[in-house]
Coordinates of C-alpha atoms and ligand atoms in Angstrom, one line a residue:
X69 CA 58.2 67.6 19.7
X70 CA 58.1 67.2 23.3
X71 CA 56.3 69.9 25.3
X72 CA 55.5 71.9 22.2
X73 CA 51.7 71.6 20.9
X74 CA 50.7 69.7 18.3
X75 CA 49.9 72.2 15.8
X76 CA 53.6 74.1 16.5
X77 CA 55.0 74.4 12.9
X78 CA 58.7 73.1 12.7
X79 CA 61.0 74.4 9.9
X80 CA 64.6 75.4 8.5
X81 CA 65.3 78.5 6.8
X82 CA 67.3 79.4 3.4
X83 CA 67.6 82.9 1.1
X84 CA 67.7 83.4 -2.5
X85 CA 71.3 84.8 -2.9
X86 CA 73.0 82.3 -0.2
X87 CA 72.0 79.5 -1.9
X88 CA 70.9 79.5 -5.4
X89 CA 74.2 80.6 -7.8
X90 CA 73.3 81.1 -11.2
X91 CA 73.5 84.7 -11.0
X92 CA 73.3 85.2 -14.8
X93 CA 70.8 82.5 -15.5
X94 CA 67.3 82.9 -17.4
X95 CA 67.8 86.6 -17.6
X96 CA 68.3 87.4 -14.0
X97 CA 69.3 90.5 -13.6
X98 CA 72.0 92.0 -11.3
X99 CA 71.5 93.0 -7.4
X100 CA 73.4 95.1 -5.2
X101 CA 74.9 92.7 -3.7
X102 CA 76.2 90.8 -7.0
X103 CA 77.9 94.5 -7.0
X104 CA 79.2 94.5 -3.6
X105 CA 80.7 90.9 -3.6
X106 CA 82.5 91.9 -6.9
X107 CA 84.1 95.1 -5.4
X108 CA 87.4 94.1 -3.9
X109 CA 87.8 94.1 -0.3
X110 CA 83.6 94.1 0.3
X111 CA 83.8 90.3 1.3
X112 CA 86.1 88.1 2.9
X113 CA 88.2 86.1 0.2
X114 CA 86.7 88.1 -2.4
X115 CA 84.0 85.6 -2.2
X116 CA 81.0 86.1 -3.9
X117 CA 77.5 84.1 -4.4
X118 CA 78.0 83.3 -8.1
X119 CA 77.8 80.2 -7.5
X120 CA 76.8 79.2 -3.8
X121 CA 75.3 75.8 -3.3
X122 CA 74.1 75.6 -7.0
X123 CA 70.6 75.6 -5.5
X124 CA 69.1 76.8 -8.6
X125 CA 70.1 73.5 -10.4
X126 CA 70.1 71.0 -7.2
X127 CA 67.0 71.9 -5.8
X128 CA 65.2 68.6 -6.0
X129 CA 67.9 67.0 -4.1
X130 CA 67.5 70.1 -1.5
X131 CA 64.1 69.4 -1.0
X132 CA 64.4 65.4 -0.9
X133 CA 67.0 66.6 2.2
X134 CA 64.3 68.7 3.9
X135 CA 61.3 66.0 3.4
X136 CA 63.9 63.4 5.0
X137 CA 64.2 65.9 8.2
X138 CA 60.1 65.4 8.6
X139 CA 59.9 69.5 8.5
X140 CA 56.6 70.7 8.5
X141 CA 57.8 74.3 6.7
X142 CA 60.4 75.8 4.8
X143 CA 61.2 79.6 4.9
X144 CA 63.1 80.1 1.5
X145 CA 63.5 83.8 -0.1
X146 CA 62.6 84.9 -3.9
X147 CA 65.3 87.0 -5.6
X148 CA 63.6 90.0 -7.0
X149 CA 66.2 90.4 -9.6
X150 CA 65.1 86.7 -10.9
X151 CA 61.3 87.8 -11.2
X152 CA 62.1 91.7 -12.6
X153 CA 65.7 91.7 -13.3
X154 CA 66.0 95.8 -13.4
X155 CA 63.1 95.6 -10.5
X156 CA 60.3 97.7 -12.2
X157 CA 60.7 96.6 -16.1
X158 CA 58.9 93.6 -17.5
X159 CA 58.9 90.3 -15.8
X160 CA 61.0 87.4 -16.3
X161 CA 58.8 84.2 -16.6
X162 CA 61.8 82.3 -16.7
X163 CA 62.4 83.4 -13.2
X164 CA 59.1 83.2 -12.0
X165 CA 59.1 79.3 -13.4
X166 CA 61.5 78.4 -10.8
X167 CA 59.9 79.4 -8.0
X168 CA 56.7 77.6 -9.3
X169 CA 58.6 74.5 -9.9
X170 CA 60.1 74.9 -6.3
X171 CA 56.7 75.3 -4.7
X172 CA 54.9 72.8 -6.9
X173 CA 58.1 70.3 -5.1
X174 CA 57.5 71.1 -1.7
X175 CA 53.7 71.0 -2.1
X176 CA 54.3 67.3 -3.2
X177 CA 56.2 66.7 0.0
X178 CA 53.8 68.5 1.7
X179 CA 56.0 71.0 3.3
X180 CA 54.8 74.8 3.6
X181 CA 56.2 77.0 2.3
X182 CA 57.1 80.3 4.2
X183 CA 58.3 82.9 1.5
X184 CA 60.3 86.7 2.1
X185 CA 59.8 88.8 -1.2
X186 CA 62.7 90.6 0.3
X187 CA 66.0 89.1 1.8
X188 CA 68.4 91.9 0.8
X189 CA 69.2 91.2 -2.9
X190 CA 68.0 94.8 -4.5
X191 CA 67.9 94.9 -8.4
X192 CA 71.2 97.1 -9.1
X193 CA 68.9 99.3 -11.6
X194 CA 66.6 100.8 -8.4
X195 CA 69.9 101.5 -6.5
X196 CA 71.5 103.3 -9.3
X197 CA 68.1 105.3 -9.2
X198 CA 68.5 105.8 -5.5
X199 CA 68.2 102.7 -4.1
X200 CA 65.8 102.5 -0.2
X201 CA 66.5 105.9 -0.2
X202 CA 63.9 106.9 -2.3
X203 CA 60.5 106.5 -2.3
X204 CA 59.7 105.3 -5.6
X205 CA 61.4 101.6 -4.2
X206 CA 58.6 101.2 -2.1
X207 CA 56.1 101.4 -4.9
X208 CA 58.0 98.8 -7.3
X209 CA 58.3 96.8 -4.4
X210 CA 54.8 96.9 -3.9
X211 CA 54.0 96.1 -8.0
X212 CA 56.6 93.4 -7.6
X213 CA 54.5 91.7 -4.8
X214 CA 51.5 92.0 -6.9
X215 CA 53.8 89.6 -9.6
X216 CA 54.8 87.0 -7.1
X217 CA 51.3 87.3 -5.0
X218 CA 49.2 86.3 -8.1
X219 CA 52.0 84.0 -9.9
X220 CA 52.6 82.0 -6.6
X221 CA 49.4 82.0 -4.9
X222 CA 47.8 78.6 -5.8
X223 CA 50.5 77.1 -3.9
X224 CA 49.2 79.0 -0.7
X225 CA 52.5 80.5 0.6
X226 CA 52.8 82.2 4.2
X227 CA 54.4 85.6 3.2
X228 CA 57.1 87.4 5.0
X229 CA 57.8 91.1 3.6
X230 CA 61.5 92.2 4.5
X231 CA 64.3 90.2 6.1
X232 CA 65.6 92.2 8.8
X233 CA 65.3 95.8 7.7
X234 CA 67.6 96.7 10.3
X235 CA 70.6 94.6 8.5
X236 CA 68.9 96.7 4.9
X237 CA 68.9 100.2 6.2
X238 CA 71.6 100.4 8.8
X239 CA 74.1 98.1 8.0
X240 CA 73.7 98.6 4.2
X241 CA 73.4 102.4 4.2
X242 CA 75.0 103.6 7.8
X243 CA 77.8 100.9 8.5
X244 CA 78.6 100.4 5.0
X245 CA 79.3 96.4 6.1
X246 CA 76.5 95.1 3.3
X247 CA 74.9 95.8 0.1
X248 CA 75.0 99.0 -1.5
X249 CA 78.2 99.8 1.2
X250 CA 76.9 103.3 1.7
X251 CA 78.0 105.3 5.1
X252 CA 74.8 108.0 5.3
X253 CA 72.8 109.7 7.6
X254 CA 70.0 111.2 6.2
X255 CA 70.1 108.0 3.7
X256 CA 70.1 105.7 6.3
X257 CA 67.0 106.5 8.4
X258 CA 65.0 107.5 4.2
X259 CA 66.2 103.8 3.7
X260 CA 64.9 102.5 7.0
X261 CA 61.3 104.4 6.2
X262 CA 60.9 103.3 2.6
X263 CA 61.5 99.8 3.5
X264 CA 58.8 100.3 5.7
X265 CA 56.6 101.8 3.6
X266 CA 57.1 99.1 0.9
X267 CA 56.7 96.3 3.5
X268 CA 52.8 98.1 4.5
X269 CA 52.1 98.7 0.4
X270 CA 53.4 94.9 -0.2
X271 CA 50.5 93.8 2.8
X272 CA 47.6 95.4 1.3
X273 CA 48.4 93.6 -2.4
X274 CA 49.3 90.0 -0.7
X275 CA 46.2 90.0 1.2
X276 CA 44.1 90.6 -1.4
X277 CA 44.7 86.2 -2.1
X278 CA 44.1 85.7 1.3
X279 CA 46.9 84.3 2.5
X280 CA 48.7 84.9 6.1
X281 CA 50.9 87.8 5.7
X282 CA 53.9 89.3 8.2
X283 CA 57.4 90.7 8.2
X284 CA 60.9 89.5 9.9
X285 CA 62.9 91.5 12.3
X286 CA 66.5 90.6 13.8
X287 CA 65.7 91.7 17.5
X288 CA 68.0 91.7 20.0
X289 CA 67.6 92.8 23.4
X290 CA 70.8 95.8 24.3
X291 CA 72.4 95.1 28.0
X292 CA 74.7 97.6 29.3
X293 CA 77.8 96.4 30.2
X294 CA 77.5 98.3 34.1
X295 CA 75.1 99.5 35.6
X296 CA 76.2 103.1 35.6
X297 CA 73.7 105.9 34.2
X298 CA 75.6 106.3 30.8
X299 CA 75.6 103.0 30.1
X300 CA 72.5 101.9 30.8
X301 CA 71.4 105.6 28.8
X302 CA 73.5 104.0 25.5
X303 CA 71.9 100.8 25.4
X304 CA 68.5 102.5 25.1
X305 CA 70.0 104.4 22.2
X306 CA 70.7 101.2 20.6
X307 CA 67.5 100.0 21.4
X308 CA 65.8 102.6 19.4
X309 CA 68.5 102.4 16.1
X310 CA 68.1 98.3 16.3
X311 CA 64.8 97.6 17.3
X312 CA 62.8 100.4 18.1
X313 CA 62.7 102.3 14.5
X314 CA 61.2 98.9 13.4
X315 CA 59.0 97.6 15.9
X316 CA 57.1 100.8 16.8
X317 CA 56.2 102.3 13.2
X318 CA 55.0 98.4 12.5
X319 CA 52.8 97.6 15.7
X320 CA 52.1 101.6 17.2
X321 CA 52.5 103.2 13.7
X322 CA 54.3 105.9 15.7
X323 CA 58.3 106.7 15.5
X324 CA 59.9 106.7 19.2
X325 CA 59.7 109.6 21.1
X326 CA 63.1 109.6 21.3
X327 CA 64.1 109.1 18.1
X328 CA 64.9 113.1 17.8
X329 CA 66.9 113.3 20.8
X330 CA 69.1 110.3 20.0
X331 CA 69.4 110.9 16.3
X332 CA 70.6 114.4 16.6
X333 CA 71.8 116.2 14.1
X334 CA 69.4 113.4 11.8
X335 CA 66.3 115.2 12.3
X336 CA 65.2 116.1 8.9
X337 CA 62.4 113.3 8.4
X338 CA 61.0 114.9 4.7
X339 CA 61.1 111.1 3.8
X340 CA 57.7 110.6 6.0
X341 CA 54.1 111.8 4.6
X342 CA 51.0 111.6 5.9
X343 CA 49.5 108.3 6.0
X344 CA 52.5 106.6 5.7
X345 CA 52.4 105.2 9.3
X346 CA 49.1 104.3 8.5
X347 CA 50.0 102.1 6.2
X348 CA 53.2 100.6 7.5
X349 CA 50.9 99.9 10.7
X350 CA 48.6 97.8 8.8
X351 CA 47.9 94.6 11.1
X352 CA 50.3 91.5 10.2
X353 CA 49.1 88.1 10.7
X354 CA 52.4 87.0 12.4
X355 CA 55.5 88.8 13.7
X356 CA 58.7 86.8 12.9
X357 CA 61.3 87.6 14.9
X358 CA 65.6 85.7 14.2
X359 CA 67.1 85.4 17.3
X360 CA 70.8 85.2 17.4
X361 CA 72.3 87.1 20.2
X362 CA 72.0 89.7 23.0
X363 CA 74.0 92.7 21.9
X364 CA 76.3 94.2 25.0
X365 CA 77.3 97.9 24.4
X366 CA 78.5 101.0 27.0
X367 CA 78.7 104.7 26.4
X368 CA 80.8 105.8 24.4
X369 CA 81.8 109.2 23.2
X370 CA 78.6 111.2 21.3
X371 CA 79.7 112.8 18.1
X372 CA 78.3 114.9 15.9
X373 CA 76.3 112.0 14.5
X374 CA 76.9 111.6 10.9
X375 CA 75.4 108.0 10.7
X376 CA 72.1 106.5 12.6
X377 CA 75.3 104.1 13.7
X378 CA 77.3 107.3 15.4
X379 CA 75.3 107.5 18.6
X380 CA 77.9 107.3 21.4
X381 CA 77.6 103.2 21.5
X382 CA 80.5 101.0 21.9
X383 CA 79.9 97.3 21.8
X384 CA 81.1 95.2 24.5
X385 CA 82.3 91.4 25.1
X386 CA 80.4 90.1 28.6
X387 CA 82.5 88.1 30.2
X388 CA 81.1 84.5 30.6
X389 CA 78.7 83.1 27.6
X390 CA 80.3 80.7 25.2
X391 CA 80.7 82.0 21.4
X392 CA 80.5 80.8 18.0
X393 CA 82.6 80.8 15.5
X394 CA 81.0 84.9 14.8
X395 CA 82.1 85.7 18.1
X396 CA 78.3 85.6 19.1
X397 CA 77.7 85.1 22.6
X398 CA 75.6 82.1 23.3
X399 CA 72.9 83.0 25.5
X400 CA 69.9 81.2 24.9
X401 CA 68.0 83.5 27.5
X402 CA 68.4 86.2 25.9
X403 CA 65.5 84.4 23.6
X404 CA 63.1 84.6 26.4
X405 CA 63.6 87.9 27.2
X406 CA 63.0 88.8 23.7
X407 CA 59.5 87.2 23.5
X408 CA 58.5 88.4 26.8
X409 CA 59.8 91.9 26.5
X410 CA 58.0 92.2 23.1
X411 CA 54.7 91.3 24.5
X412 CA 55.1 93.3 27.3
X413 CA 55.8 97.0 25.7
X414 CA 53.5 96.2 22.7
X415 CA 49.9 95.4 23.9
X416 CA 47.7 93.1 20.6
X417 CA 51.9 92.1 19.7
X418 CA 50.6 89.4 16.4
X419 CA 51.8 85.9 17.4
X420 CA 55.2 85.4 16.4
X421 CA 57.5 82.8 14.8
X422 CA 60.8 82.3 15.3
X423 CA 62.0 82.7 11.9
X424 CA 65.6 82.0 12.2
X425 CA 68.1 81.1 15.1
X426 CA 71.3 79.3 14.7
X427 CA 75.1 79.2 15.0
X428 CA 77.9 79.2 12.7
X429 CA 81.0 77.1 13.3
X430 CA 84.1 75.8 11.0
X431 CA 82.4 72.2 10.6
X432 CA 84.0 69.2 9.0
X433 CA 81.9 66.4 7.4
X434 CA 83.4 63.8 9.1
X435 CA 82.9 65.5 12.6
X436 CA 79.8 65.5 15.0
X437 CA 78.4 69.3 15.3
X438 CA 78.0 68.7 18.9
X439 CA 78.3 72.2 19.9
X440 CA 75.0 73.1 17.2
X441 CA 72.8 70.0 18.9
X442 CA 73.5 71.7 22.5
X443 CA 72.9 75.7 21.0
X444 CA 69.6 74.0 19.5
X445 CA 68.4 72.0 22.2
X446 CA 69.1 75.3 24.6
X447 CA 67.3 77.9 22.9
X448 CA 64.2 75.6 22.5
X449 CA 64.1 74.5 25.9
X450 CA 64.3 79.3 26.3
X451 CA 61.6 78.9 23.9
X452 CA 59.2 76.6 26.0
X453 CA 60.0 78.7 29.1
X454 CA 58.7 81.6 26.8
X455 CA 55.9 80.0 25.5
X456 CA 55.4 78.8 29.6
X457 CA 55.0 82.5 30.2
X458 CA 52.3 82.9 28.1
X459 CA 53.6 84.5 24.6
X460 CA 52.5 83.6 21.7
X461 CA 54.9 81.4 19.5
X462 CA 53.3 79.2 16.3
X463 CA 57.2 77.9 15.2
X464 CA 60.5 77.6 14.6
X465 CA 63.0 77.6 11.9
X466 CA 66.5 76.7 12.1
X467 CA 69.1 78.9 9.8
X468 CA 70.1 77.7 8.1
X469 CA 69.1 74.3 6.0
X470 CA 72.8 74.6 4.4
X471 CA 75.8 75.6 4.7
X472 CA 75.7 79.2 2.7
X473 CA 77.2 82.5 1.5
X474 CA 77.5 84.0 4.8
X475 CA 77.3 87.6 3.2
X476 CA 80.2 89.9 3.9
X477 CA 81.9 87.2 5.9
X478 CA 81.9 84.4 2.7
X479 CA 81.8 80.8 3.2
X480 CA 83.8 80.4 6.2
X481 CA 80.7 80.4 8.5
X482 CA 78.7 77.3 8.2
X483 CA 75.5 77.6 9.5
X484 CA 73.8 74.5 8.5
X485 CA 72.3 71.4 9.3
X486 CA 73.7 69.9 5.6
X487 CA 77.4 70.3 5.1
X488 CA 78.2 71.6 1.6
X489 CA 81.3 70.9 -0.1
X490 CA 81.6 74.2 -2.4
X491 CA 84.3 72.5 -4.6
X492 CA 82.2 69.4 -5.5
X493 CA 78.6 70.3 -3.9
X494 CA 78.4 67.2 -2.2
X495 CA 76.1 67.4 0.8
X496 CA 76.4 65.8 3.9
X497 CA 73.7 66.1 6.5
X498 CA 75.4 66.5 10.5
X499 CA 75.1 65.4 12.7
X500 CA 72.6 68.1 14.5
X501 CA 70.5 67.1 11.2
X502 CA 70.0 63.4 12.1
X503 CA 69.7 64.7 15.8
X504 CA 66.4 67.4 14.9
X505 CA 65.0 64.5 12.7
X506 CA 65.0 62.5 15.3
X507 CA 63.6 64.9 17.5
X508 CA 60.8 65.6 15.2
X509 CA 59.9 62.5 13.8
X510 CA 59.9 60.4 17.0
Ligands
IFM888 O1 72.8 84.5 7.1 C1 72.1 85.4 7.8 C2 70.7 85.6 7.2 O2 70.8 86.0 5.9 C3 69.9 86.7 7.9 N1 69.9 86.5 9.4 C4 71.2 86.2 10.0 C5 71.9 85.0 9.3 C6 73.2 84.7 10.0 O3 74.0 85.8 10.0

């Protein structure tokens, strides 16, 4: 594409439980979020991913769509439950068959693939032993990339740990929003460590077959709202819960230095042992990092802290920016101030991919997504002014490939490039999908 190099990978993204349905197929096993969706009032409609875009049986037809969009990659997730259904029992070759037979398919459209061992779909048997917040997860996580590493790695996959740990620890175990729907403290910040710790164990085994190895993050950069002492004080406080927790164990393999002072009365940190940080600081090939939005907060009042989410934070609307149907503010610069703010405050940062960016609107099949095309063609122009400045960026995937199970907020949200008609599955590419092919085929 123009003004990118040649070797720049271009890609779309998926994940297992979005997308795939057949929950109860070839002895997979339950995760925590086939739980959650099933307990009234979790999602919106009481929907649930049962079925989703029947990716499990349509696949073929998926990846005809994708080698029609002249990607060069494309970022999918394997469902842990599929491969060990109660995550540390025997596996399931029946599961493990799929994603051969996906791979083998992309191989023969010559598409790479870009795979995340962990995109939120915990086998319900480890979270009724404690879930993240022990430390035995870690360890089945790591024997479960062992399965998948050697099963999976003729095919020569680019491996991506954890989806957004952030979303796992704090907004599964503090906000109670997703999968298991806890509201903890101390859980919370064990969760955000073990996941960790299973992402460092998981890059010493997928190394071992030699193939590029690196982990996801949802960063967003936290503006205050004012420019007032307090506000600009509780934006770094969400800096640490969001971003901080993550990025500095993983590229200083240090916690913050403030991470006692803004957690509190969360100070009990049994959950780390020596060597840990060692590990979870074990060099990545490639950082990916999903861009959506800047996140606008101002002080609000401290309490006693129960929750890594109680820290005197209240999040703000900035007047101005467009939104998507999420209420997201659209700010495509926000992007570059990710990339060069990450290079800046972590010296040796591993190049980086942009492993997901896009918006969600109510589209109709027989309307142009006009307002997608612009919020694409925006944050890649951000991108090249990035790249301008001298960070390190090897590619980009759009989220998603379809329309999808938007987790807690159902199928209202349609994030694709593919309309899906859930009542008859019928796919119908947008009009931003004949715009990107265009883009990267001309
Ligand atoms: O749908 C999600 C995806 O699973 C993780 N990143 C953000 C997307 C949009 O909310």
């Amino acid at each position: 594409m123009e003004g990118f190099p040649a070797e720049f990978v271009w890609g779309v993204a998926t994940a297992a439980y979005q997308i795939e349905g057949a929950v109860a197929e070839d002895g997979r096993g339950p995760s925590i979020w086939d739980t959650f969706s099933h307990t009234p009032g979790r999602v919106a409609k009481g929907e649930t991913g049962d079925v989703a875009c029947d990716h499990y049986h349509r696949w073929p037809e998926d990846l005809d769509l994708l080698a029609d969009l002249g990607v060069d990659a494309y970022r999918l997730s394997i469902a842990w439950p599929r491969v060990k259904p109660t995550g540390s029992g025997p596996v399931e070759q029946r599961g493990l068959d799929f994603y051969r037979r996906l791979l083998d398919g992309l191989r023969s459209r010559n598409i790479t693939p870009y795979v995340t061992l962990y995109h939120w779909d915990l086998p319900q048997s480890l979270e009724d032993n404690g879930g993240w917040r022990v430390r035995d997860t870690a360890q089945r996580f790591a024997e479960y990339a062992e399965v998948v590493g050697s099963a999976l790695a003729e095919f020569e996959p680019r491996w991506i740990t954890l989806n957004e740990p952030y979303c796992s620890a704090i907004v599964g175990y503090a906000q109670g929003r997703h999968a298991p729907g806890a509201r903890e403290g101390h859980g919370a910040l064990a969760a955000a460590h073990h996941l960790l710790l299973a992402h460092g164990l998981a890059v010493g085994v997928l190394r071992s077959y030699g193939l590029p190895v690196g982990v996801t993050l949802n960063y967003s950069p936290i503006v205050p709202l004012s420019p007032a002492e307090e506000d600009r004080i509780a934006a770094r406080r969400l800096d640490l819960v969001h971003n901080r927790i993550f990025l500095d164990p993983l590229l200083r393999g240090a916690y913050p230095d403030d991470y006692d002072e803004v957690l509190g009365s969360l100070t009990d940190r049994s959950f780390v042992r020596d060597g840990d940080l060692a590990i979870i600081s074990t060099p990545v090939d490639f950082l990916g990092i999903n861009y959506y939005f800047r996140i606008h907060v101002r002080a609000g009042t401290l309490t006693a802290g129960d929750t890594p989410h109680d820290i005197g934070v209240v999040y703000g609307t900035p007047d101005g920016p467009p939104r998507t149907m999420l209420d997201w503010p659209i700010e495509p610069e926000g992007l570059v101030e990710t990339l060069v703010g990450l290079r800046a405050a972590y010296p040796g940062l591993p190049p980086i991919y942009i492993t997901e960016n896009g918006c969600a609107y109510p589209d109709r099949p027989d309307e142009p997504d006009d307002a997608r095309i612009a919020y694409v063609a925006d944050h890649l122009a951000a991108l090249r002014r990035a790249m301008a400045a001298g960070v390190d960026v090897r590619g980009y995937f759009y989220w998603s490939l379809l329309d999808n199970f938007e987790w807690a907020r159902g199928y209202d949200p349609r994030f694709g490039l593919v309309h899906v008609d859930y009542q008859t599955q019928v796919r119908t590419p947008k009009a931003s999908y004949h715009w990107l092919r265009e883009q990267l085929t001309s």
